[in-house]
Short mmCIF file of C-alpha atoms in Angstrom, two decimals:
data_model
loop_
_atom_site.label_atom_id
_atom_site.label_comp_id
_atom_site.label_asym_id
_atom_site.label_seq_id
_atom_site.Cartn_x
_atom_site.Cartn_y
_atom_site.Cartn_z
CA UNK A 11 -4.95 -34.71 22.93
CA UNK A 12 -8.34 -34.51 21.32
CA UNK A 13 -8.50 -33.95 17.17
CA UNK A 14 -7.67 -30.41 16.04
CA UNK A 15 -9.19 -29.90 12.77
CA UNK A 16 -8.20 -25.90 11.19
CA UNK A 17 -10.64 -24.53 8.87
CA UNK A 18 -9.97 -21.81 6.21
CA UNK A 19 -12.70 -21.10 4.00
CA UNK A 20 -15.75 -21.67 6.79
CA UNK A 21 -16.20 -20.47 10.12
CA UNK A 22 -14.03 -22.59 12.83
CA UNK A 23 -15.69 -23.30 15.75
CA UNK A 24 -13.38 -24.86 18.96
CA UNK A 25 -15.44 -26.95 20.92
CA UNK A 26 -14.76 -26.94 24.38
CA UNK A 27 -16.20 -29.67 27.19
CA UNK A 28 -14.85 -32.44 29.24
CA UNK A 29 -17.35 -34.40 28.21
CA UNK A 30 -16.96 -36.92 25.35
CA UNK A 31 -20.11 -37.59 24.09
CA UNK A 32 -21.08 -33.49 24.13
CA UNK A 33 -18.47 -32.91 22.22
CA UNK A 34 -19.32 -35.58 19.38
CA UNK A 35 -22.69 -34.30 19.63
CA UNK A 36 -21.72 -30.89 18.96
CA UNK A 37 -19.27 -31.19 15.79
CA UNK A 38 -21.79 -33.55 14.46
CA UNK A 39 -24.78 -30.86 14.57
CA UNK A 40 -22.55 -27.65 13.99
CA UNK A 41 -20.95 -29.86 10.81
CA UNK A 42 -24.41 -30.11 9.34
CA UNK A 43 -24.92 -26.66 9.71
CA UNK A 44 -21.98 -25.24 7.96
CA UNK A 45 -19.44 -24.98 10.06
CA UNK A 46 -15.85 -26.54 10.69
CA UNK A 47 -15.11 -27.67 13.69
CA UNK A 48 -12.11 -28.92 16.20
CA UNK A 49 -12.34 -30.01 20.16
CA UNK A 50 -10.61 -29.65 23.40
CA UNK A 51 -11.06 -31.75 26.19
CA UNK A 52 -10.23 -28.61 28.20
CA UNK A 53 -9.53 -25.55 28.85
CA UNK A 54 -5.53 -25.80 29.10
CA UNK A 55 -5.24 -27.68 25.50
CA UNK A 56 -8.10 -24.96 23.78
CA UNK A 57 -5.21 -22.35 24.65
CA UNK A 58 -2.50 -24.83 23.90
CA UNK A 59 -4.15 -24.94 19.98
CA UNK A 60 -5.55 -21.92 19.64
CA UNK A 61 -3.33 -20.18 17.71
CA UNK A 62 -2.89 -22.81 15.35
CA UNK A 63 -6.67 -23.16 14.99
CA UNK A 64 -7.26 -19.49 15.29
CA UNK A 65 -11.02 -20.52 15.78
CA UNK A 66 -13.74 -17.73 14.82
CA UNK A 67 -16.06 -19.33 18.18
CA UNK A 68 -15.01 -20.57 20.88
CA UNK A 69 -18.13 -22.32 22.20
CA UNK A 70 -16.93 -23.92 26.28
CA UNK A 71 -18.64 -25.49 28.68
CA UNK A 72 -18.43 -23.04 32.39
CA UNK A 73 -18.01 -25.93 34.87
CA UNK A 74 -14.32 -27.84 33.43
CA UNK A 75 -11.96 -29.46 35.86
CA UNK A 76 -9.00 -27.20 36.11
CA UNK A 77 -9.40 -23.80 34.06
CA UNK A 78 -13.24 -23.21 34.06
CA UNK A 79 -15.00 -21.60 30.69
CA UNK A 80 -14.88 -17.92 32.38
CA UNK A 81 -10.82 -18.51 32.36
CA UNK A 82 -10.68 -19.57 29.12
CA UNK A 83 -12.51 -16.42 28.37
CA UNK A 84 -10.84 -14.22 30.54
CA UNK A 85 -7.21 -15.73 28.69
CA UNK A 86 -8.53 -15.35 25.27
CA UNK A 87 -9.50 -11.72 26.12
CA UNK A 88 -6.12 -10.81 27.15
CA UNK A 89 -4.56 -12.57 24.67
CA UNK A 90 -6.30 -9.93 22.49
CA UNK A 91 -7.26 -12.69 19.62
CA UNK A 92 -9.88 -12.03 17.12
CA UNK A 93 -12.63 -14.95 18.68
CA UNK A 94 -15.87 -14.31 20.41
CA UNK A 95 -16.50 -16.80 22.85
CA UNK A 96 -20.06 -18.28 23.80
CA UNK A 97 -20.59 -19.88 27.18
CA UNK A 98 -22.92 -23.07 27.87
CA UNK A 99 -23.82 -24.29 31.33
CA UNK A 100 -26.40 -26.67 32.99
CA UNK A 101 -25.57 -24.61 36.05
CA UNK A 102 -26.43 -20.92 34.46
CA UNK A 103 -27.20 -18.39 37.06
CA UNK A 104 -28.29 -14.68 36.31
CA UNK A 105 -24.91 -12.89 38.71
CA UNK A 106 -22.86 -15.82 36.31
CA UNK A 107 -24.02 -14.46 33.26
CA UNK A 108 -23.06 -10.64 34.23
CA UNK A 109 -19.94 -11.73 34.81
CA UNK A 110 -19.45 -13.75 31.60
CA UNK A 111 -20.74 -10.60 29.30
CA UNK A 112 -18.76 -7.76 31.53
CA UNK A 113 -15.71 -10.46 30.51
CA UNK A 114 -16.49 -10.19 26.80
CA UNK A 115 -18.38 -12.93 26.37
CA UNK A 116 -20.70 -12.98 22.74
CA UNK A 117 -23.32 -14.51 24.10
CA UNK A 118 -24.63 -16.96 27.34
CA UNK A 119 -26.70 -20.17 27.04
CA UNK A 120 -27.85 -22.54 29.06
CA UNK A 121 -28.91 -25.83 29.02
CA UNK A 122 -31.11 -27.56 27.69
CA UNK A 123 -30.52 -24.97 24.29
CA UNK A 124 -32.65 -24.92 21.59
CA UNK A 125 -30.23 -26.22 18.52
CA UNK A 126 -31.26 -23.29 15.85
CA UNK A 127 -30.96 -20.78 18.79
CA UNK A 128 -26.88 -22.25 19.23
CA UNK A 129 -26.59 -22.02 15.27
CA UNK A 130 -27.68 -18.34 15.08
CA UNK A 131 -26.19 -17.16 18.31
CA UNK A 132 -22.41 -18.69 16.35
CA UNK A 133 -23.42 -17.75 13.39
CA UNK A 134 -24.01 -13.86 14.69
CA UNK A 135 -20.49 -14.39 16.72
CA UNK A 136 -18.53 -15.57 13.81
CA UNK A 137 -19.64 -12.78 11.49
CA UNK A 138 -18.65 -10.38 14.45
CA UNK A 139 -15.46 -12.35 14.53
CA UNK A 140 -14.63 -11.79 11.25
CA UNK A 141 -15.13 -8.06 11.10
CA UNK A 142 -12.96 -8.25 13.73
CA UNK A 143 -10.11 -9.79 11.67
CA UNK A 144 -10.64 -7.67 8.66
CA UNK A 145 -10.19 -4.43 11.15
CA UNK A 146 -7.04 -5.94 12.82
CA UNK A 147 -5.48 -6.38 9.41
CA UNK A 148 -6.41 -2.98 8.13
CA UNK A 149 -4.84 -1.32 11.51
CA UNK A 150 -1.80 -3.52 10.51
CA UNK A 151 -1.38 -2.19 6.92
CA UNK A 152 -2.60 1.67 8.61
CA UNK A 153 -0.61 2.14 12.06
CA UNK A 154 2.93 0.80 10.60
CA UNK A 155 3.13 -2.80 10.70
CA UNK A 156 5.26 -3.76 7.47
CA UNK A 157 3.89 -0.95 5.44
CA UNK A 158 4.67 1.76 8.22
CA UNK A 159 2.14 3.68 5.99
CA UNK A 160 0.91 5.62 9.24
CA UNK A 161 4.29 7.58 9.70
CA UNK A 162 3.98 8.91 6.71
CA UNK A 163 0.41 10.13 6.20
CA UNK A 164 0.24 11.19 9.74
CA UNK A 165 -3.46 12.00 10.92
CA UNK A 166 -6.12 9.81 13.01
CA UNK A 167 -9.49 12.00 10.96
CA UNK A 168 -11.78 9.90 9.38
CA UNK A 169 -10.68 11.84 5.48
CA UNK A 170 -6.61 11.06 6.41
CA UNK A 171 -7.99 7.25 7.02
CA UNK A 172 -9.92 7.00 4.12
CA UNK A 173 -7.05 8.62 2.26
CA UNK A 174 -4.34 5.91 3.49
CA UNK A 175 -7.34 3.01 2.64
CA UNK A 176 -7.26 4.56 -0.76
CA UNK A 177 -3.43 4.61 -1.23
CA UNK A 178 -3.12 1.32 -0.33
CA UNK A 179 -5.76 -0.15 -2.60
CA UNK A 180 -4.67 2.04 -5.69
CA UNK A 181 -0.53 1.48 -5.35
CA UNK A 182 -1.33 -2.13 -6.21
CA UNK A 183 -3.35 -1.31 -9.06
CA UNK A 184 -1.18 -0.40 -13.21
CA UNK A 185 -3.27 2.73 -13.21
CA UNK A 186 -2.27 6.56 -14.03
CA UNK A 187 -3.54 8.41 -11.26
CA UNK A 188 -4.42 12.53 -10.66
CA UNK A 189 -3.67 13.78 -7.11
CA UNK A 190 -5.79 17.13 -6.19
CA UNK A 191 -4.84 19.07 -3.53
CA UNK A 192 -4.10 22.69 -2.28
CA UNK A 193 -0.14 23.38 -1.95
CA UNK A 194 1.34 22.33 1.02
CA UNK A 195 -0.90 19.03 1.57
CA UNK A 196 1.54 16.26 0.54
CA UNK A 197 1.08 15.82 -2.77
CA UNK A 198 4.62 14.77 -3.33
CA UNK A 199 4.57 12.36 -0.40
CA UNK A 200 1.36 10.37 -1.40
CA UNK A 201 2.68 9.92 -4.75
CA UNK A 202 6.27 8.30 -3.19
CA UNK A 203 3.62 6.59 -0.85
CA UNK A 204 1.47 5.31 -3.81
CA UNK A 205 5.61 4.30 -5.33
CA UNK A 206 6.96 2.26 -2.39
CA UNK A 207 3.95 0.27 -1.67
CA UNK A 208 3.60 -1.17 -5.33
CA UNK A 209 5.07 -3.49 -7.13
CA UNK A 210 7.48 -0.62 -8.70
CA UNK A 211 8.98 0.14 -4.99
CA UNK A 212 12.36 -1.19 -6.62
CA UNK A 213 12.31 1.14 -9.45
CA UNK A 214 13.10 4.34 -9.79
CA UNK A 215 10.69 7.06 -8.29
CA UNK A 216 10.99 10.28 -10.44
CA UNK A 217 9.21 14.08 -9.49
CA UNK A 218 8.87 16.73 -11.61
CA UNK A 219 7.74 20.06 -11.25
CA UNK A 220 6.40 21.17 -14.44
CA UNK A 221 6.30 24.76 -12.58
CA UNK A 222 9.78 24.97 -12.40
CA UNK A 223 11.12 24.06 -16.08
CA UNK A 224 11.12 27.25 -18.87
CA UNK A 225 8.81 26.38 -21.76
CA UNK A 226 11.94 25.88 -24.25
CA UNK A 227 13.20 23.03 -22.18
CA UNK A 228 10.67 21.62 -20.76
CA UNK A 229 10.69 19.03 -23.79
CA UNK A 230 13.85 18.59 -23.69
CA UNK A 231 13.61 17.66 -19.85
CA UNK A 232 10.84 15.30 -20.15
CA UNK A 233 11.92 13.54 -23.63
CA UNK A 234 15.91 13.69 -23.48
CA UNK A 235 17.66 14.56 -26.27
CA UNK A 236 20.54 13.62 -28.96
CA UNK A 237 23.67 15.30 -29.36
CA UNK A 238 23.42 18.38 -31.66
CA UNK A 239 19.68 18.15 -31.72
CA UNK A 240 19.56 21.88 -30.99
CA UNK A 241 21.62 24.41 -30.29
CA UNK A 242 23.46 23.75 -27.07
CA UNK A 243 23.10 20.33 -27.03
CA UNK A 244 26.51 18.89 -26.97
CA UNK A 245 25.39 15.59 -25.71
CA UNK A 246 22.84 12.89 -25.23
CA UNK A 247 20.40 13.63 -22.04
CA UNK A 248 18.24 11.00 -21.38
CA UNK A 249 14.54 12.60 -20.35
CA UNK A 250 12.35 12.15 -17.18
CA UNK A 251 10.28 9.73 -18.94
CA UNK A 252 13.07 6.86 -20.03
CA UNK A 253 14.95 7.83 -16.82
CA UNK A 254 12.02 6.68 -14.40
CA UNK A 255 11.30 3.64 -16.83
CA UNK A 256 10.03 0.26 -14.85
CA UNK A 257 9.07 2.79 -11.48
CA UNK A 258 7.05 5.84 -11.18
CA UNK A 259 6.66 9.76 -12.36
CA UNK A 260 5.16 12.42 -10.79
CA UNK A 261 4.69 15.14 -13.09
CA UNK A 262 3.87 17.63 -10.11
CA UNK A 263 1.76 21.35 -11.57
CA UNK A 264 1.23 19.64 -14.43
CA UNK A 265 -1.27 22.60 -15.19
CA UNK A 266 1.65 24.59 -15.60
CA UNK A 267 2.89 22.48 -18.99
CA UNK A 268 2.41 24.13 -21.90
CA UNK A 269 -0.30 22.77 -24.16
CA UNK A 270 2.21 21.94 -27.02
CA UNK A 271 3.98 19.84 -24.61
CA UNK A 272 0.65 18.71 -23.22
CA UNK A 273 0.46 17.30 -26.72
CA UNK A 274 3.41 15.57 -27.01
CA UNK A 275 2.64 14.11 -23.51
CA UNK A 276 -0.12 12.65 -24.12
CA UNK A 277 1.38 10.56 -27.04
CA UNK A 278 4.03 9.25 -24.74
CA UNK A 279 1.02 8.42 -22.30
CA UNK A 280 -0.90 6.50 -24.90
CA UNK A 281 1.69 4.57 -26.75
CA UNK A 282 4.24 4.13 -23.77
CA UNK A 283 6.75 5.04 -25.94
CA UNK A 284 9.41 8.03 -25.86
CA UNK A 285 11.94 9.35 -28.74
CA UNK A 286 14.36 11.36 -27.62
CA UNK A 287 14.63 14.98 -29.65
CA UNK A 288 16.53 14.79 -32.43
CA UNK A 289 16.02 10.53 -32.72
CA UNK A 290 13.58 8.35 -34.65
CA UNK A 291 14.42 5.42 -32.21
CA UNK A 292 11.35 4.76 -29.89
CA UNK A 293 12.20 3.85 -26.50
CA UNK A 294 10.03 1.12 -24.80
CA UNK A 295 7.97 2.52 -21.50
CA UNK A 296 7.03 0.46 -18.68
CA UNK A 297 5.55 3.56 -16.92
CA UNK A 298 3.07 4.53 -13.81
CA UNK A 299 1.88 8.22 -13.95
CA UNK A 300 0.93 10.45 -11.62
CA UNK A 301 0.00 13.90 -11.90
CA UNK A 302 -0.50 16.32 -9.37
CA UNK A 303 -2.10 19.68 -9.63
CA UNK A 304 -3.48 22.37 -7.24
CA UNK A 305 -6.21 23.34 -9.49
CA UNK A 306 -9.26 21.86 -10.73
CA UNK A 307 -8.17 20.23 -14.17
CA UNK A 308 -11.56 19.28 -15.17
CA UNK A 309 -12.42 22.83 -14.99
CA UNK A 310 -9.23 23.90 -16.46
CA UNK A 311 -9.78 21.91 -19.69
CA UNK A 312 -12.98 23.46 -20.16
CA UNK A 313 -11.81 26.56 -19.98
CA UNK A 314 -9.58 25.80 -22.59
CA UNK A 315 -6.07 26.47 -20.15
CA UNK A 316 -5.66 22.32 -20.15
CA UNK A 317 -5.95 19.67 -22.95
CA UNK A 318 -9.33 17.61 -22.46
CA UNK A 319 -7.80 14.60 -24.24
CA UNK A 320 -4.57 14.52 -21.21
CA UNK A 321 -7.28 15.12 -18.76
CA UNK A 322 -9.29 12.00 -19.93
CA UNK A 323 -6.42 9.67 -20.21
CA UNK A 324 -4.71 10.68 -16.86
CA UNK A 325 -7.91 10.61 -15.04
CA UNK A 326 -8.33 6.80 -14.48
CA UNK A 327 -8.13 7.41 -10.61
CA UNK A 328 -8.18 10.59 -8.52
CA UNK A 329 -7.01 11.18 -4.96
CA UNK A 330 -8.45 14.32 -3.33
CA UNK A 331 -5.90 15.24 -0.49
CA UNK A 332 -8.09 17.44 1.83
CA UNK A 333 -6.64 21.17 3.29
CA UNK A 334 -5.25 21.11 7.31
CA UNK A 335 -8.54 23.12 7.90
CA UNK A 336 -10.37 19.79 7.32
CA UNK A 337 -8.75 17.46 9.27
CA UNK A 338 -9.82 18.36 12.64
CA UNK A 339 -7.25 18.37 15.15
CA UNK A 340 -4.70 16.28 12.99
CA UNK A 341 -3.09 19.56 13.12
CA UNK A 342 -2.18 18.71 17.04
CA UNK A 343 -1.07 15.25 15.89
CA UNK A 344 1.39 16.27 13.21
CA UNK A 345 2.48 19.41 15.28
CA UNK A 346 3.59 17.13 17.65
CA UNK A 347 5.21 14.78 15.20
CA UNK A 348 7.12 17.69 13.24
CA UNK A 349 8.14 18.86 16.81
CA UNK A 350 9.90 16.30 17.63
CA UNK A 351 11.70 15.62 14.66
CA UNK A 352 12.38 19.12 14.56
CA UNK A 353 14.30 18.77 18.11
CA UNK A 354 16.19 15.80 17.41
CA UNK A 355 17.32 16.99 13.62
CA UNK A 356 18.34 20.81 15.85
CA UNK A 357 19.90 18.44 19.21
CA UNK A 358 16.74 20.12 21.59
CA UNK A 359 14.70 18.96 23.84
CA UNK A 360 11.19 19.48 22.92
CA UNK A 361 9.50 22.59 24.39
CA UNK A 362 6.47 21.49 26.21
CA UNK A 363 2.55 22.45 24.58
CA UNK A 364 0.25 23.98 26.75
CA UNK A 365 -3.69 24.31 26.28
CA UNK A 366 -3.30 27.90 24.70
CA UNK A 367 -1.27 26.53 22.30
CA UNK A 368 -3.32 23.54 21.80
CA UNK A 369 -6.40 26.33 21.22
CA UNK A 370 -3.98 28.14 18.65
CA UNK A 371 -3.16 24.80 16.38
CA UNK A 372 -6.81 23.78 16.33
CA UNK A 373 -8.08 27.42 15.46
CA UNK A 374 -5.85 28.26 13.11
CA UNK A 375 -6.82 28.03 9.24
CA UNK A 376 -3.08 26.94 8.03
CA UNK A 377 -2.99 28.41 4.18
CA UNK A 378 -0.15 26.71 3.71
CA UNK A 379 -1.55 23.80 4.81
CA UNK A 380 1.23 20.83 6.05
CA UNK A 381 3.95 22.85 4.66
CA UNK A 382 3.26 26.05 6.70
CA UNK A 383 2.85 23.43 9.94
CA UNK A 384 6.13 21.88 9.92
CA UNK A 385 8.02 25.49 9.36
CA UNK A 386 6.17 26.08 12.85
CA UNK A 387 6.63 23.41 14.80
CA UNK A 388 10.87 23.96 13.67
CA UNK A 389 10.32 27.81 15.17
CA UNK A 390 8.57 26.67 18.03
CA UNK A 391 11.48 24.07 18.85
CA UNK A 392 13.95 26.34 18.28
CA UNK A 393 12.19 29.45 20.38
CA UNK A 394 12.03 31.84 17.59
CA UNK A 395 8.53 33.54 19.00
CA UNK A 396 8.98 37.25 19.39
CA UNK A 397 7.41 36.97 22.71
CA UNK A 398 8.53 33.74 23.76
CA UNK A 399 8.03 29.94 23.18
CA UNK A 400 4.11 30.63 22.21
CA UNK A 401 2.28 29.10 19.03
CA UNK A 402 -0.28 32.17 18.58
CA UNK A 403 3.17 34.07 18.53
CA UNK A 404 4.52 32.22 16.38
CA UNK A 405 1.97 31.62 13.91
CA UNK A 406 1.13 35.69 13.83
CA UNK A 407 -2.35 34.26 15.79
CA UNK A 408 -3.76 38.24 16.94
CA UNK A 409 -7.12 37.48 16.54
CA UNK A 410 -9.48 35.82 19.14
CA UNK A 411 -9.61 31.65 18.46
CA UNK A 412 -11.67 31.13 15.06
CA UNK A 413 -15.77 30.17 15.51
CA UNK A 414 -16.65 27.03 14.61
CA UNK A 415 -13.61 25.08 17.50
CA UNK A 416 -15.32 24.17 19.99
CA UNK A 417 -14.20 23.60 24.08
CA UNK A 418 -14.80 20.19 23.91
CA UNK A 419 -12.51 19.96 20.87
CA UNK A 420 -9.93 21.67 22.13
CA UNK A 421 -10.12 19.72 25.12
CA UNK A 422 -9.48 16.44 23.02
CA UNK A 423 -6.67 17.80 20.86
CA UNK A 424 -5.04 18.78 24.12
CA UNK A 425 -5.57 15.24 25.80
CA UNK A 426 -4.86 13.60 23.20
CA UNK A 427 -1.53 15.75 22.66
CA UNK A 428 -0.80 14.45 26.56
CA UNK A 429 -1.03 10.74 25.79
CA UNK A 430 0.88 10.83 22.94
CA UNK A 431 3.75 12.45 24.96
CA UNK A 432 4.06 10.24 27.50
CA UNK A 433 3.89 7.44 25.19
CA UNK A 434 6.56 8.68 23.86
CA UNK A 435 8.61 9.23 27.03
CA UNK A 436 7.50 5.70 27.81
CA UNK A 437 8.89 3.81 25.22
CA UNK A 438 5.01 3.07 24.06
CA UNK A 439 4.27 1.54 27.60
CA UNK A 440 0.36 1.92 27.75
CA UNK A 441 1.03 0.56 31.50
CA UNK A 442 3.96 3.43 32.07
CA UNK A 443 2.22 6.01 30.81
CA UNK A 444 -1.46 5.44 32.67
CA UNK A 445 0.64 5.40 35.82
CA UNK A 446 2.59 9.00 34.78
CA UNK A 447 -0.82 10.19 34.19
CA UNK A 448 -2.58 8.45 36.83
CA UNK A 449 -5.58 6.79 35.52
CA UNK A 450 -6.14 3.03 35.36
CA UNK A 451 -4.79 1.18 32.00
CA UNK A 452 -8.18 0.31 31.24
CA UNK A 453 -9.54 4.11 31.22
CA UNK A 454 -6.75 5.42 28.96
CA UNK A 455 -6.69 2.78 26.41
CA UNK A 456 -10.29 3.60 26.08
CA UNK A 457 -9.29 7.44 25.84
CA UNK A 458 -6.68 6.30 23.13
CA UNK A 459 -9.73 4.53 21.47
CA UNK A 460 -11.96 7.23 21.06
CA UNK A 461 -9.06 9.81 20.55
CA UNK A 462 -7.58 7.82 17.38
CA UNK A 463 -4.18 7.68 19.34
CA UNK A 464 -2.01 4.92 17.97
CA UNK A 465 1.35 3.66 19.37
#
C-alpha cells in the first residue's frame, strides 16, 4: 500500500493516480504550496484510507485500472463525507466533464494544467470543504446527536436556530445570564437547556418563581433560615441559593421581587456568598444565575420598578426568546410534536391534520405563545372541538385566516407537516417514506432541505 500521511492543522489532500512518478510529482508541488498530502495507487485503497485520512481534496486521476476517478467520486458522494473531489485527465472530454460536475465534482482539469491554476482550484475546494465540516458538526450539536438539543427547542426558523447556536455557546461559558421573553415561550426550558449542557449538568438545577412567593417570605425562601429566627420558624430551612450550590438558579419573574429583596440579592450575586436569616455564618457559593422576566428590565429600572445596580450585574448575557407569531410555521412543527406526545401520554392514535388546519396553526397569533400550543394540540388529540376534530374549532379561530400568511406558506407548513409524518410512521426511512409519498428519494430529501425537516 502506498504512504498514508493524515494531516490536522493544514488542508489534506489524497492523491489519487496509478502512476508513480505523478504522484511524487504532485505531493512534492502541493507540499511547497501548503498543503499535506497522502497517496493511493488507486481507487479501491483511496476508499480503503479515507476515513482515516479524512482528506479535505481528493484530487484522482479519471482513467485508473479497476474503479475509475468518476467511481471514486460517485462512492465518496454516497458515502456523504465532507471532501470535494477534483478530477484530472489527459483524456478530458466536454459530455465527461457534465457528468463529473452533475456527480458533485468541485472542479474538472485537464492535462497539461497550469500548476497555480491546480493550487487555487484545491485551495477554493478545501475552504468549501471545511465549511462543510464546520456545518456537519453544528447539525450534530443542533438535530440531537449527543446533545439532543433539537428535541427540546423544537423549531427549524432561522431565530429558533440562532437561539439553540446561542445556548450552546453561552452554557459553556461561568456567566449570569437574563432570558427575555413573553409568557409561554420556554423560558424555563432554555434555562434547564443552558443547565444540562454545561459543565454544572451534574448539579442541582433550581427554578424559582419570584411571582409566586408573598413578600414576607420571599427572603426567607431564597436565603434559608435558622431556627427561631422569626416567628414560626421552628427549624433550619436551607434557601434556594445554598440549595442549588455547584449547579444552576433560575430566578423566573424576577421583576416581581421586591426591591428590598432585590437588595439583598444583589449582595449574594456579588460576593457569592449567602447567610442564612438569623446566622452570621457565610455560606460559600459556587453559583450560575439566570433570570428570566417577561418585561423589559432595562426599562423597568429606569422607571424606577427594578434596581439598576441587579440589572447591571445580571446582565452579562441576554437571550431574547422570540413570540410563536415570529417563528413562521414552527407552529406546524411543534403542533405536530405536542400531538404526538399528547396521544401516546392519553393511549390515542393521532388524529390526522388536514390543510384547513394547517391554514389555522399558521394564521393564528398564539398569545400564549408555546404554552397555549401544547394545551391545543392535547384537545385536538383528545377530540374536545365543539364541532368536531377541527383546529379553528378548537383554537376559537371565527375569523377569516390572518393577512400577512401567505398560500405558498401554508402550502409548505402543510408539506412539510406530511413528511414529517411519514417519517415518523417510517421509522425515519427517507427511502420508506418517498415511496409512501411517491416521489423519488432524491426529490424529497431536497424538499426536507429547503423545508428545515430533520429526522
Amino acid at each position: 500500500m502506498s504512504e498514508l500521511q493524515v494531516a490536522e492543522m493544514t488542508p489534506t489532500i489524497l492523491i489519487v493516480d496509478d502512476e508513480d512518478m505523478v504522484r511524487t510529482a504532485l505531493e512534492q508541488w502541493l507540499r511547497l504550496s501548503g498543503f499535506e498530502t497522502a497517496t493511493a495507487a488507486d481507487a479501491r485503497e483511496a476508499l480503503a484510507a479515507i476515513d482515516e485520512i479524512r482528506p479535505h481534496v481528493v484530487l484522482t486521476d479519471v482513467r485508473m485500472p479497476g474503479l475509475s476517478g468518476l467511481d471514486l467520486l460517485r462512492s465518496i458522494a454516497e458515502r456523504g463525507l465532507p471532501t470535494e473531489v477534483i478530477l484530472i485527465t489527459g483524456h478530458g472530454d466536454v459530455p465527461m466533464a457534465v457528468e463529473a460536475m452533475r456527480a458533485g465534482a468541485f472542479d474538472f482539469l485537464q492535462k497539461p494544467y497550469v500548476p497555480d491554476q491546480l493550487v487555487h482550484s484545491i485551495s477554493r475546494a478545501a475552504e468549501q470543504a471545511r465549511l462543510k465540516r464546520e456545518l456537519a458538526d453544528l447539525r450534530r450539536k443542533l438535530d440531537g446527536g449527543e446533545s439532543e438539543l433539537s428535541t427540546r427547542l423544537v423549531g427549524a426558523s432561522r431565530v429558533m436556530e440562532d437561539l439553540r447556536r446561542s445556548v450552546l455557546e453561552l452554557a459553556t461559558i461561568p456567566a449570569d445570564i437574563i432570558l427575555f421573553g413573553e409568557t409561554g415561550t420556554g423560558k424555563e426550558v432554555v434555562a434547564r437547556c443552558l443547565h444540562d449542557f454545561s459543565p454544572r449538568a451534574k448539579g442541582p438545577f433550581v427554578a424559582v418563581n419570584c411571582a409566586a412567593i408573598p413578600a414576607e417570605l420571599i427572603e426567607s425562601e431564597l436565603f434559608g433560615h435558622e431556627a427561631g429566627s422569626f416567628t414560626g420558624a421552628s427549624g433550619q430551612r436551607v434557601g434556594k441559593f445554598e440549595f442549588a450550590n455547584g449547579g444552576t438558579l433560575l430566578l423566573d419573574e424576577i421583576e416581581s421581587m421586591p426591591l428590598l429583596a432585590q437588595a439583598k440579592v444583589l449582595r449574594v450575586i456579588q460576593e457569592r456568598v449567602v447567610e442564612r436569616l438569623g446566622s452570621n455564618r457565610q455560606v460559600p457559593l459556587d453559583i450560575r444565575i439566570i433570570a428570566a422576566s417577561k418585561v423589559d428590565l432595562a426599562a423597568e429600572s429606569q422607571a424606577g420598578r427594578f434596581r439598576a445596580d441587579l440589572y447591571y450585574r445580571l446582565n452579562t448575557a441576554t437571550l431574547d426568546l422570540p413570540p410563536l407569531r415570529e417563528r413562521g410555521d414552527d407552529c406546524v412543527i411543534l403542533f405536530h410534536h405536542f400531538l404526538g406526545d399528547a396521544a401516546r401520554r392519553f393511549g390515542r392514535p393521532a388524529p390526522a391534520l388536514h390543510p384547513a388546519d394547517i391554514s389555522a396553526l399558521v394564521s393564528h397569533g398564539w398569545p400564549g405563545n408555546v404554552r397555549e400550543l401544547k394545551a391545543a394540540a392535547d384537545r385536538f388529540a383528545l377530540g374536545l372541538g365543539a364541532t368536531g376534530r377541527s383546529i379553528g374549532d378548537i383554537i376559537g379561530q371565527r375569523q377569516p385566516a390572518a393577512s400577512g400568511v401567505s398560500l405558498a406558506e401554508r402550502l409548505a407548513a402543510y408539506e412539510r407537516h406530511l413528511i414529517e409524518a411519514e417519517l415518523d410512521r417510517h421509522d425515519d426511512s427517507i427511502a420508506a417514506a418517498a415511496e409512501a409519498l411517491q416521489v423519488p428519494r432524491r426529490t424529497l430529501s431536497e424538499k426536507m432541505s429547503r423545508l428545515g425537516v430533520r429526522r
